[in-house]
Short mmCIF file of C-alpha atoms and ligand atoms in Angstrom, two decimals:
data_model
loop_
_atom_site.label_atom_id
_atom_site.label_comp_id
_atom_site.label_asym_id
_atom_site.label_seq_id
_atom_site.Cartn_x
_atom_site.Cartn_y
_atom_site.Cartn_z
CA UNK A 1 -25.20 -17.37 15.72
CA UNK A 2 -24.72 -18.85 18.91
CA UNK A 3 -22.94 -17.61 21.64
CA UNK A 4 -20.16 -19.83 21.29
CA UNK A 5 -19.32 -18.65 18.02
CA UNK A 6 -19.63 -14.67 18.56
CA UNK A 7 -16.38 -13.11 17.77
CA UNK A 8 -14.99 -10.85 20.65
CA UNK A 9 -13.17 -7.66 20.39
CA UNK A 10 -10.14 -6.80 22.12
CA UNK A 11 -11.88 -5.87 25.04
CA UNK A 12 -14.16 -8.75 25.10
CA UNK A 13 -17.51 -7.25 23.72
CA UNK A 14 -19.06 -8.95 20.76
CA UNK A 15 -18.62 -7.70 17.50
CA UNK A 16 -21.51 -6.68 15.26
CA UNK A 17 -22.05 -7.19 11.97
CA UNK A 18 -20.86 -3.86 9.84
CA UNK A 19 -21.79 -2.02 6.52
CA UNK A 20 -18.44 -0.67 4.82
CA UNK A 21 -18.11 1.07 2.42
CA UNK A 22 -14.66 0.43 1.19
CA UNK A 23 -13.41 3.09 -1.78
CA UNK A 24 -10.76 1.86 -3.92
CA UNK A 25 -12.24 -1.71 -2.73
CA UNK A 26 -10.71 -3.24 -6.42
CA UNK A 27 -7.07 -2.46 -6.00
CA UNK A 28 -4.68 -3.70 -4.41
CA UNK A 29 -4.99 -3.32 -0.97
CA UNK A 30 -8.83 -3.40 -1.36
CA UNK A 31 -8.92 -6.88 -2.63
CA UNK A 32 -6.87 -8.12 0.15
CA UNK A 33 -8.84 -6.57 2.85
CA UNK A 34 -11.83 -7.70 0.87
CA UNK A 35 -10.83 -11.15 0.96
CA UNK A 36 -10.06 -11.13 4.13
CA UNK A 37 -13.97 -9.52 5.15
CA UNK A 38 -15.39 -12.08 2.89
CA UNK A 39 -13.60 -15.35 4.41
CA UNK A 40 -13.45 -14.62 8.25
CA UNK A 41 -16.08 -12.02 9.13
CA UNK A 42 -20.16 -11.42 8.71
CA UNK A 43 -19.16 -7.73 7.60
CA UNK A 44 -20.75 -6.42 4.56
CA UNK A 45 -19.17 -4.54 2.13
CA UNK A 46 -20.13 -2.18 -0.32
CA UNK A 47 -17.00 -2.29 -3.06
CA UNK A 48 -16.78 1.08 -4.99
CA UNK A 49 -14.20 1.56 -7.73
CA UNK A 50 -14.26 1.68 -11.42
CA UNK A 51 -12.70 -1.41 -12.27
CA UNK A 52 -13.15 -5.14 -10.41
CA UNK A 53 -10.57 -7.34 -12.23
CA UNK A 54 -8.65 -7.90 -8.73
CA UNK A 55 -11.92 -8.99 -6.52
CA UNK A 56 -13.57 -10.84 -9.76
CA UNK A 57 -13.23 -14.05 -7.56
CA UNK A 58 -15.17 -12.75 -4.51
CA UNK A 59 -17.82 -11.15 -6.67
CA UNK A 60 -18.39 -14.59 -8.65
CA UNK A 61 -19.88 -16.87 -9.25
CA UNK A 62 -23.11 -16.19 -7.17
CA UNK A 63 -23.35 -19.56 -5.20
CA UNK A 64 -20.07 -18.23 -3.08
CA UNK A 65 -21.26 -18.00 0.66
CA UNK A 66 -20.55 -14.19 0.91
CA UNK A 67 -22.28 -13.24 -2.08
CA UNK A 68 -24.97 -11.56 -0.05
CA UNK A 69 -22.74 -9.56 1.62
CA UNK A 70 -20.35 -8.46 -1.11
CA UNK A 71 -21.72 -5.66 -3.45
CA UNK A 72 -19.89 -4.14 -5.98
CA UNK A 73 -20.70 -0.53 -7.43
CA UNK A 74 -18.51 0.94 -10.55
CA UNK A 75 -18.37 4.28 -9.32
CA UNK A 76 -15.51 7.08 -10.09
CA UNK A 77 -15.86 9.16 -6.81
CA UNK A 78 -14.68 12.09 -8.69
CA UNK A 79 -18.05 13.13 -10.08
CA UNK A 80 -20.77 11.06 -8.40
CA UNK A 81 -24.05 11.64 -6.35
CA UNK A 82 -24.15 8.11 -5.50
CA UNK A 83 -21.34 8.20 -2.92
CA UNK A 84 -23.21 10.20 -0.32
CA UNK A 85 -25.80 7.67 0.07
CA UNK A 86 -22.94 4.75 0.02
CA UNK A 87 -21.54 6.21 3.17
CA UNK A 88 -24.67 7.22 5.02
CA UNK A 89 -26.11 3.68 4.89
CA UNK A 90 -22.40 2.07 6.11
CA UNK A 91 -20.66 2.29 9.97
CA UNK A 92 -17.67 3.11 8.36
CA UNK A 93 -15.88 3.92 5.54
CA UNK A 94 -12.58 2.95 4.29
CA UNK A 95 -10.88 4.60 1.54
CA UNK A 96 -8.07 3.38 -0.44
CA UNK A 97 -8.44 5.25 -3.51
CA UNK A 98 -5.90 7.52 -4.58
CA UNK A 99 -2.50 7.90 -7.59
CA UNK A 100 0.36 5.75 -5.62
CA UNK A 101 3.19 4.99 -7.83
CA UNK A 102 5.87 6.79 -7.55
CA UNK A 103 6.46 6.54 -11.32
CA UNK A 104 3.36 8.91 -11.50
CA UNK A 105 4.11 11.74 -8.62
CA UNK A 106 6.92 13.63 -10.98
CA UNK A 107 5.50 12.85 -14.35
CA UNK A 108 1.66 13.46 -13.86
CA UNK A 109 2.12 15.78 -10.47
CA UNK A 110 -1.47 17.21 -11.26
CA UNK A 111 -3.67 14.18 -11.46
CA UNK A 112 -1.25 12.91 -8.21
CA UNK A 113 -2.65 16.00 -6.12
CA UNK A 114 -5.98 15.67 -7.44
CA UNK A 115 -6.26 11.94 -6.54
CA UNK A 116 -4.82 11.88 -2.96
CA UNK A 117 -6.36 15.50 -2.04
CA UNK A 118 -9.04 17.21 -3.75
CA UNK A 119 -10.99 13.43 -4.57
CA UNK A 120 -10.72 12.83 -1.21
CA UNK A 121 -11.95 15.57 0.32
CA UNK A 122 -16.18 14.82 -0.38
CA UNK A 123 -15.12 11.27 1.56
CA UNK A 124 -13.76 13.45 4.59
CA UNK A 125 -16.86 16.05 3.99
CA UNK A 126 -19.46 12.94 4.07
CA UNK A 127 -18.08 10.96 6.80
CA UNK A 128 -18.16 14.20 9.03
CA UNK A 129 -21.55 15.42 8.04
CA UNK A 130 -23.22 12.31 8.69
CA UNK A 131 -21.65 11.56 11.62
CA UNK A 132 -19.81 8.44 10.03
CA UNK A 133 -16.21 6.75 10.86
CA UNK A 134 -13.60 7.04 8.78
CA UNK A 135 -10.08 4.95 8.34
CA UNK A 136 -8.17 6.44 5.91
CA UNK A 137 -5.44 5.60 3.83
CA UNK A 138 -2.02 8.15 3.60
CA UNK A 139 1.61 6.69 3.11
CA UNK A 140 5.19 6.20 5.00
CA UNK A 141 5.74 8.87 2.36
CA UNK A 142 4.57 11.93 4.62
CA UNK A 143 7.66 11.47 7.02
CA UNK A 144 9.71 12.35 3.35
CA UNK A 145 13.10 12.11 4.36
CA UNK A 146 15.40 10.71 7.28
CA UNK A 147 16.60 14.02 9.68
CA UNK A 148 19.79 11.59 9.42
CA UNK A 149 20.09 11.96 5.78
CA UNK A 150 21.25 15.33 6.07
CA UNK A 151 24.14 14.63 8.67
CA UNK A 152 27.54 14.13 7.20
CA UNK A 153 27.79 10.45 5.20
CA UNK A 154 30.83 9.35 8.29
CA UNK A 155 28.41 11.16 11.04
CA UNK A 156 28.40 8.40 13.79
CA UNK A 157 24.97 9.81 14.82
CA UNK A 158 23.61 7.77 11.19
CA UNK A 159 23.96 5.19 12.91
CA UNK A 160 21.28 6.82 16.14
CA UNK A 161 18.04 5.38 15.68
CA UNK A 162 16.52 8.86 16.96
CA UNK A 163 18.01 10.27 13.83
CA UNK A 164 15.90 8.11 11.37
CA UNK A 165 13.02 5.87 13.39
CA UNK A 166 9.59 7.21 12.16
CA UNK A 167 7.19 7.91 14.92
CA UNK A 168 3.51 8.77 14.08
CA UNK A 169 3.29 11.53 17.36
CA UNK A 170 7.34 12.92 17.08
CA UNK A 171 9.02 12.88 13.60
CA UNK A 172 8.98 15.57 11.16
CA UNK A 173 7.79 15.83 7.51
CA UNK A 174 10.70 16.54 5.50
CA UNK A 175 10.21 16.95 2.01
CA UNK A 176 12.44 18.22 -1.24
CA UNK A 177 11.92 21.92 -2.94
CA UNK A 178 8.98 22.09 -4.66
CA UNK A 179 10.96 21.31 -8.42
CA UNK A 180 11.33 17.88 -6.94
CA UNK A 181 7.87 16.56 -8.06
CA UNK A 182 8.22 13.57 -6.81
CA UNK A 183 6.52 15.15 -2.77
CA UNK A 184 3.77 16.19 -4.93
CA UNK A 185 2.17 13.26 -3.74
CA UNK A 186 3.39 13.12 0.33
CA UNK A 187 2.52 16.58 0.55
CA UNK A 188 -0.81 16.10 -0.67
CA UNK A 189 -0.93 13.37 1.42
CA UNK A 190 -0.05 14.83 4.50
CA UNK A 191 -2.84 17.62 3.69
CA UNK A 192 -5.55 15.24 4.18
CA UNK A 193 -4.19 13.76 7.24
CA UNK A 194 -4.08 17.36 8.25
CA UNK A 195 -7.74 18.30 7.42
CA UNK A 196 -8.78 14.98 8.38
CA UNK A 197 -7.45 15.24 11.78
CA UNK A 198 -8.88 18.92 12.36
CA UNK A 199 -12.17 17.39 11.18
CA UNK A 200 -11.64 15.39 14.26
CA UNK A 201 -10.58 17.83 16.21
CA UNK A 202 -13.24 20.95 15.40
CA UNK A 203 -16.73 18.52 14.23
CA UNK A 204 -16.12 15.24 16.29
CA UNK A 205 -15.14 13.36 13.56
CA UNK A 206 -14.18 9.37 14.32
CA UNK A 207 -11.10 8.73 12.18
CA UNK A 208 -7.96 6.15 11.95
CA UNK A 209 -5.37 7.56 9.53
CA UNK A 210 -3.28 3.99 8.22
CA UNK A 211 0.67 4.71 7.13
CA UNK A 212 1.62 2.04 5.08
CA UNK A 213 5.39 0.93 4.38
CA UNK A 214 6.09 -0.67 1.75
CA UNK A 215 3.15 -3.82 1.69
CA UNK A 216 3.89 -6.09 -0.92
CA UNK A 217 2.48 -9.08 -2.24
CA UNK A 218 0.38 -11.06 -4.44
CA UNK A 219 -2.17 -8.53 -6.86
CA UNK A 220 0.37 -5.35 -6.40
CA UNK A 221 0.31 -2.93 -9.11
CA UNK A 222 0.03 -5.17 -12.91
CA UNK A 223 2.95 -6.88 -15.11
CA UNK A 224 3.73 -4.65 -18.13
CA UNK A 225 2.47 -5.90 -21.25
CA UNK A 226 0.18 -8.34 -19.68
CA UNK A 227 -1.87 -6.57 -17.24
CA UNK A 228 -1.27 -3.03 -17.78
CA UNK A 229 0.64 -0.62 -20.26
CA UNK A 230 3.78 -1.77 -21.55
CA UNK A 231 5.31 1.53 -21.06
CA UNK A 232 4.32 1.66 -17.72
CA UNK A 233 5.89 1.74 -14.66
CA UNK A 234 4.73 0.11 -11.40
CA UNK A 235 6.46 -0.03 -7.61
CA UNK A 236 9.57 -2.10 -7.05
CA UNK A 237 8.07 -5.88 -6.42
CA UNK A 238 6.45 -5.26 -10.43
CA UNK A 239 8.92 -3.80 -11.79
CA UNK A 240 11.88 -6.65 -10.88
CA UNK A 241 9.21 -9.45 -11.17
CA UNK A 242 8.61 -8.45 -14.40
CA UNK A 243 12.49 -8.49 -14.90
CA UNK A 244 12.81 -11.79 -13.35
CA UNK A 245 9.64 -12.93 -15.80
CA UNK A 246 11.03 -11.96 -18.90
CA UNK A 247 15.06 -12.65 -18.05
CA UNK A 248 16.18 -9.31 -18.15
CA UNK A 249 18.57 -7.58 -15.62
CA UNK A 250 16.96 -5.82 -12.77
CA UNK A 251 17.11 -2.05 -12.50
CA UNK A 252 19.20 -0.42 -10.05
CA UNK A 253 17.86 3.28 -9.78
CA UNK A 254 20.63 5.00 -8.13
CA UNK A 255 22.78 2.47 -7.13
CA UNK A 256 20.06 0.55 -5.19
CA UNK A 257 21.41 2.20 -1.90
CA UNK A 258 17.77 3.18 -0.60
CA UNK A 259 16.75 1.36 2.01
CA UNK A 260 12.98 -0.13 2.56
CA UNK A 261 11.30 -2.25 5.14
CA UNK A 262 8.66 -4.79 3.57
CA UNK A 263 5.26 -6.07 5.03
CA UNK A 264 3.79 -8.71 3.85
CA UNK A 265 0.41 -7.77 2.36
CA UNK A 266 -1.43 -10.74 4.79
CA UNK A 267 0.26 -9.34 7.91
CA UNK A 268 -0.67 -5.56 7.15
CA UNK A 269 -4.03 -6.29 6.42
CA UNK A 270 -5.14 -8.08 9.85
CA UNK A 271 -3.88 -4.93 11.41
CA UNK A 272 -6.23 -3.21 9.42
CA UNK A 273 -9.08 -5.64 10.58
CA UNK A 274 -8.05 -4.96 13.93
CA UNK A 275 -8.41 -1.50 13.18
CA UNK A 276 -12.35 -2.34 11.78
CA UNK A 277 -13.53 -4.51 14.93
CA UNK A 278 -11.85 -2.13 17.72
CA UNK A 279 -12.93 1.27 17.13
CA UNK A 280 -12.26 2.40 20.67
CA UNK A 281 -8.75 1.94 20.54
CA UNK A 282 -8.38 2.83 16.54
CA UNK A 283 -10.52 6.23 16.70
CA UNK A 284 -8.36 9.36 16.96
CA UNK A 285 -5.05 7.55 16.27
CA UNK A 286 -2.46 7.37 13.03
CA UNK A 287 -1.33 4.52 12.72
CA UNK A 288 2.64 3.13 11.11
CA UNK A 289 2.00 -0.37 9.51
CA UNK A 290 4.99 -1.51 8.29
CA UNK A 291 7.97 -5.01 9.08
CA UNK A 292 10.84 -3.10 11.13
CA UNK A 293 12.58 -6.35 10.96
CA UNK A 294 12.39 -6.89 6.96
CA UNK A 295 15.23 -4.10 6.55
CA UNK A 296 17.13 -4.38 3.25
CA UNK A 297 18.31 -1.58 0.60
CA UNK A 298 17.12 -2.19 -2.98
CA UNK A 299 20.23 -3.50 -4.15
CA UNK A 300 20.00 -6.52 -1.35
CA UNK A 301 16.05 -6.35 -2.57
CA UNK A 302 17.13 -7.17 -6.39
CA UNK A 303 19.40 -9.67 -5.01
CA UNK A 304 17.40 -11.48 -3.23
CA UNK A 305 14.57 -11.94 -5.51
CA UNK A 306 16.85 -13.15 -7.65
CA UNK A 307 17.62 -16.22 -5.30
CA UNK A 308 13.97 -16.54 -4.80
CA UNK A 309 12.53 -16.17 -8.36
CA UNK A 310 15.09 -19.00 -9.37
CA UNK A 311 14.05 -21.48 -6.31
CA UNK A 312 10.41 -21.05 -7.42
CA UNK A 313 11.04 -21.13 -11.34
CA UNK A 314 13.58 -23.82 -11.30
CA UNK A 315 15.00 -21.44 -13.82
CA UNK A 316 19.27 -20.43 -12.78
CA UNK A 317 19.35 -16.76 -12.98
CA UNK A 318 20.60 -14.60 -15.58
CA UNK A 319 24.54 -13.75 -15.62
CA UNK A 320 24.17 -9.87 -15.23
CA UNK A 321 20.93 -10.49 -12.41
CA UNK A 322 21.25 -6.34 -12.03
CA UNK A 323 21.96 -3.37 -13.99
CA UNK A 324 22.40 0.67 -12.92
CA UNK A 325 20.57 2.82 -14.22
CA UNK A 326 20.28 7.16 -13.28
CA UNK A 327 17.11 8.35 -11.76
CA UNK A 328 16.56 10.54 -14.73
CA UNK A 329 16.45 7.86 -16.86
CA UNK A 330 13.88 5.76 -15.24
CA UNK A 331 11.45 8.17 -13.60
CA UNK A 332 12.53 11.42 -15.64
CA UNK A 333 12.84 14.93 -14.30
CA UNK A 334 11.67 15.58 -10.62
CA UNK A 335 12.04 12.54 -9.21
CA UNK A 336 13.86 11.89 -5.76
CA UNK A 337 13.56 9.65 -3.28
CA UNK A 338 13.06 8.74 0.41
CA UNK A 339 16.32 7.16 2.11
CA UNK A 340 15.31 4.68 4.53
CA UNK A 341 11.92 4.33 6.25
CA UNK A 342 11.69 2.18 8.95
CA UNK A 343 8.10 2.20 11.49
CA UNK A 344 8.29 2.76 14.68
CA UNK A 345 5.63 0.42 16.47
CA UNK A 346 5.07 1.41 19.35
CA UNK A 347 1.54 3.20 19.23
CA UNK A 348 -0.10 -0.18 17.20
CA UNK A 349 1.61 -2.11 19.30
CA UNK A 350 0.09 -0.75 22.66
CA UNK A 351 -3.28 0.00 21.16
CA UNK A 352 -3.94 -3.06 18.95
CA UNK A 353 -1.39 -5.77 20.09
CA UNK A 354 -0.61 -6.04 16.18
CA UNK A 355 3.03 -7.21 15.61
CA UNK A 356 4.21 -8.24 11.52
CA UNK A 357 5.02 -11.65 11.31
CA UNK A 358 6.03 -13.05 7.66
CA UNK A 359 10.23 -12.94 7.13
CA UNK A 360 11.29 -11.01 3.53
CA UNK A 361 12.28 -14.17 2.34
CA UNK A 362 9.03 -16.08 3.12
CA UNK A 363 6.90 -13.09 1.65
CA UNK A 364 9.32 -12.94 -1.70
CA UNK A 365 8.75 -16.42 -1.24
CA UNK A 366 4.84 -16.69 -2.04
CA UNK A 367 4.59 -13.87 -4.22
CA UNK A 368 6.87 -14.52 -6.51
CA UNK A 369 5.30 -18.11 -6.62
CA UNK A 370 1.96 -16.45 -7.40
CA UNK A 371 3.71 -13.77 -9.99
CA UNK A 372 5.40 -17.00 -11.28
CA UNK A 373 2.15 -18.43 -11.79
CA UNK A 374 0.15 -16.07 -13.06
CA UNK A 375 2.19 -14.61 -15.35
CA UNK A 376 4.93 -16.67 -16.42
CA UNK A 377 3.23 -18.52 -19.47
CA UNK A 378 1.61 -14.97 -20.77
CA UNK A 379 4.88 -13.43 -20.71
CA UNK A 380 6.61 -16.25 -22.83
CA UNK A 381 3.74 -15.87 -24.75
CA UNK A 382 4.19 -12.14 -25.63
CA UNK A 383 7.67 -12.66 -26.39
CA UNK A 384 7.28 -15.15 -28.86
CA UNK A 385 4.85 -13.26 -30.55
CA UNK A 386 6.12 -10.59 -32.30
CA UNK A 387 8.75 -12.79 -33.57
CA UNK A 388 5.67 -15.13 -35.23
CA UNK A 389 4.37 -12.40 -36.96
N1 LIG B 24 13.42 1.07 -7.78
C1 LIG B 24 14.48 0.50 -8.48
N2 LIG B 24 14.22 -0.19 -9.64
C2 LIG B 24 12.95 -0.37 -10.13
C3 LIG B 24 11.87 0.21 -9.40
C4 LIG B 24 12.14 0.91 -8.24
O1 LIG B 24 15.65 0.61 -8.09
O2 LIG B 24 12.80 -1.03 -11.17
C5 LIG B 24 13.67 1.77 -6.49
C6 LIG B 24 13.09 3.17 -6.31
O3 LIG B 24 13.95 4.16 -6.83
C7 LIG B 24 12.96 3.27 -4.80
C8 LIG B 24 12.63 1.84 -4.38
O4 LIG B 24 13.03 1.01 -5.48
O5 LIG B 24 14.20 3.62 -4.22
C9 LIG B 24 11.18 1.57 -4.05
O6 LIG B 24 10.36 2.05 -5.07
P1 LIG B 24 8.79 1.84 -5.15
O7 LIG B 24 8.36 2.28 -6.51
O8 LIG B 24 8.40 0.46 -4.76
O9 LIG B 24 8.10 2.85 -4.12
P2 LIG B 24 8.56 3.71 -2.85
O10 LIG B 24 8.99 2.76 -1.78
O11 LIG B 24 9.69 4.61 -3.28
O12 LIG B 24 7.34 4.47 -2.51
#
């Protein structure tokens, strides 16, 4: 390429070419950041997970212009030689693999600290050993609860941001007793980011830990009964689109009174690219990706996809949009839940310049046009079928 056209980094060097090998490249996340590889970069990736369905369109057909530099390899990291050599012919690894539904973290605790721990621990081994960079994917989750949660409900100090602001270098980790399943999977979590982080410190290794909150969009988690098990239970965006799909109330679990900031999935993901082409200012740092500004509990969540899903449907809502429903009943024994997580930015903000830009309604916008899309006609179909036969 010419010089003209030679991307620059941050600090105005060019940016060469990578190998990544991205783990968990076929979920969610991974098809996003895929995507986004694919279209606007001359990285190559190497795509390792055991199924494709969500990065189908970037693997095929063969005449798309990345196809050279896309590779996918159906590998379960749990039990497989291959993944050595994977990593020490990349730069840099990304892993996204890992149990992260909360729907899982009380009900199948063991595969939940398996996943996000033990499986991850030959990707930390490798990267070190070979002398390889690492980014690394943990959760909001590890901060656990607000210290403000614990104050008195009519405590004016609630309302303090340093009582429940989550900063990367300050806040604690504060989780339930260990009955409370539902940390199975921040604690595990926060292990890695521990070991990964002494890795760093004791053997050198280069490593970017990401803290996601709440990223939502098109491709999250699967529909129940059309692209996954009807029994099953996905996050939040899923579990009310699939509501809003089928013309059922949503569920309020616990009154709806927890509060969540949402990203939208395009915003969170050129932070990670930023992350990918600027290793000097990534290496050694963890990182909060998250919308500050896209504040709402999930009762204001229900209601507003509500408003949304009827704009984009041309369908008027349902006369009981929400229903309440116990904890217990939903998730089952174990479960309990984070209060209110909202990033503090100041660390990706000074090292990366990276500031969230989509509005909650504009994000609920688009994906529930693409949910509404995608799914709309299969669901009608699977209702009207059992009736037909
Ligand atoms: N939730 C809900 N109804 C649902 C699904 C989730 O009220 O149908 C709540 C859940 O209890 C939590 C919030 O929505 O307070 C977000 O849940 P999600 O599964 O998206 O993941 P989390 O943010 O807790 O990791």
């Amino acid at each position: 390429t010419s010089s003209s056209t030679t991307k620059l980094d941050l600090d105005g060097n060019p940016i060469k070419p990578l190998t990544i090998c991205m783990i968990g490249a076929g979920g969610f996340i991974g098809s996003h950041l895929c995507e986004k590889l694919m279209s606007e970069t001359n990285h190559s990736v190497l795509a390792v997970d055991v199924y494709n369905d969500k990065i189908k369109h970037l693997l095929e057909p063969d005449s798309l212009p990345w196809t050279g530099r896309i590779q996918f390899h159906r590998i379960n990291i749990k039990n497989d030689s291959r993944l050595e050599g994977l990593i020490k012919c990349s730069d840099l690894t990304v892993n996204l693999a890992a149990i992260c539904t909360p729907a899982d973290y009380n009900t199948r605790p063991l595969d939940t600290i398996y996943s996000n721990f033990i499986d991850a621990l030959p990707v930390v081994k490798y990267c070190s050993e070979n002398s390889k960079r690492l980014i690394h994917f943990s959760t909001c989750e590890v901060y656990g609860k607000t210290i403000g949660s614990f104050l008195p409900q009519d405590s004016p100090l609630r309302q303090d941001p340093a009582y429940y602001i989550l900063k990367e270098d300050t806040s604690p980790c504060i989780f339930g007793s260990i009955e409370k399943q539902r940390w199975s999977y921040a604690c595990a979590k926060q292990l890695i980011e521990r070991l990964i982080y002494a890795e760093g410190a004791e053997n050198g290794l280069e490593f970017t830990i990401v803290r996601p909150f709440n990223w939502i969009g098109p491709r999250m988690d699967f529909i129940p009964g059309i692209d996954g098990p009807s029994e099953g239970v996905p996050r939040v965006l899923a579990c009310f689109s699939n509501n809003l799909l089928r013309r059922e109330p949503l569920k309020l679990v616990d009154g709806g009174n927890s509060q969540r900031t949402f990203v939208y999935i395009k915003d969170a993901i050129e932070a990670v690219h930023l992350m990918i082409e600027n290793p000097a200012r990534a290496n050694g740092h963890i990182f909060n990706v998250g919308n500050p500004n896209n504040e709402v509990t999930v009762r204001q969540l229900a209601e507003m996809m509500t408003k949304v899903y009827a704009k984009v449907s041309g369908e008027d809502s349902i006369e009981t949009p929400t229903i309440d429903v116990s904890s217990k009943e939903f998730y089952g024994e174990g479960y309990d839940d984070s209060d209110k997580r909202i990033p503090d930015m100041t660390i990706i903000n000074k090292q990366l310049g990276w500031n969230p830009k989509t509005s909650l309604w504009d994000l609920l916008e688009s994906t529930l046009t693409y949910q509404h899309r995608t799914y709309a006609e299969a669901v009608r179909q699977s209702i009207a079928k059992p009736v037909a036969s």
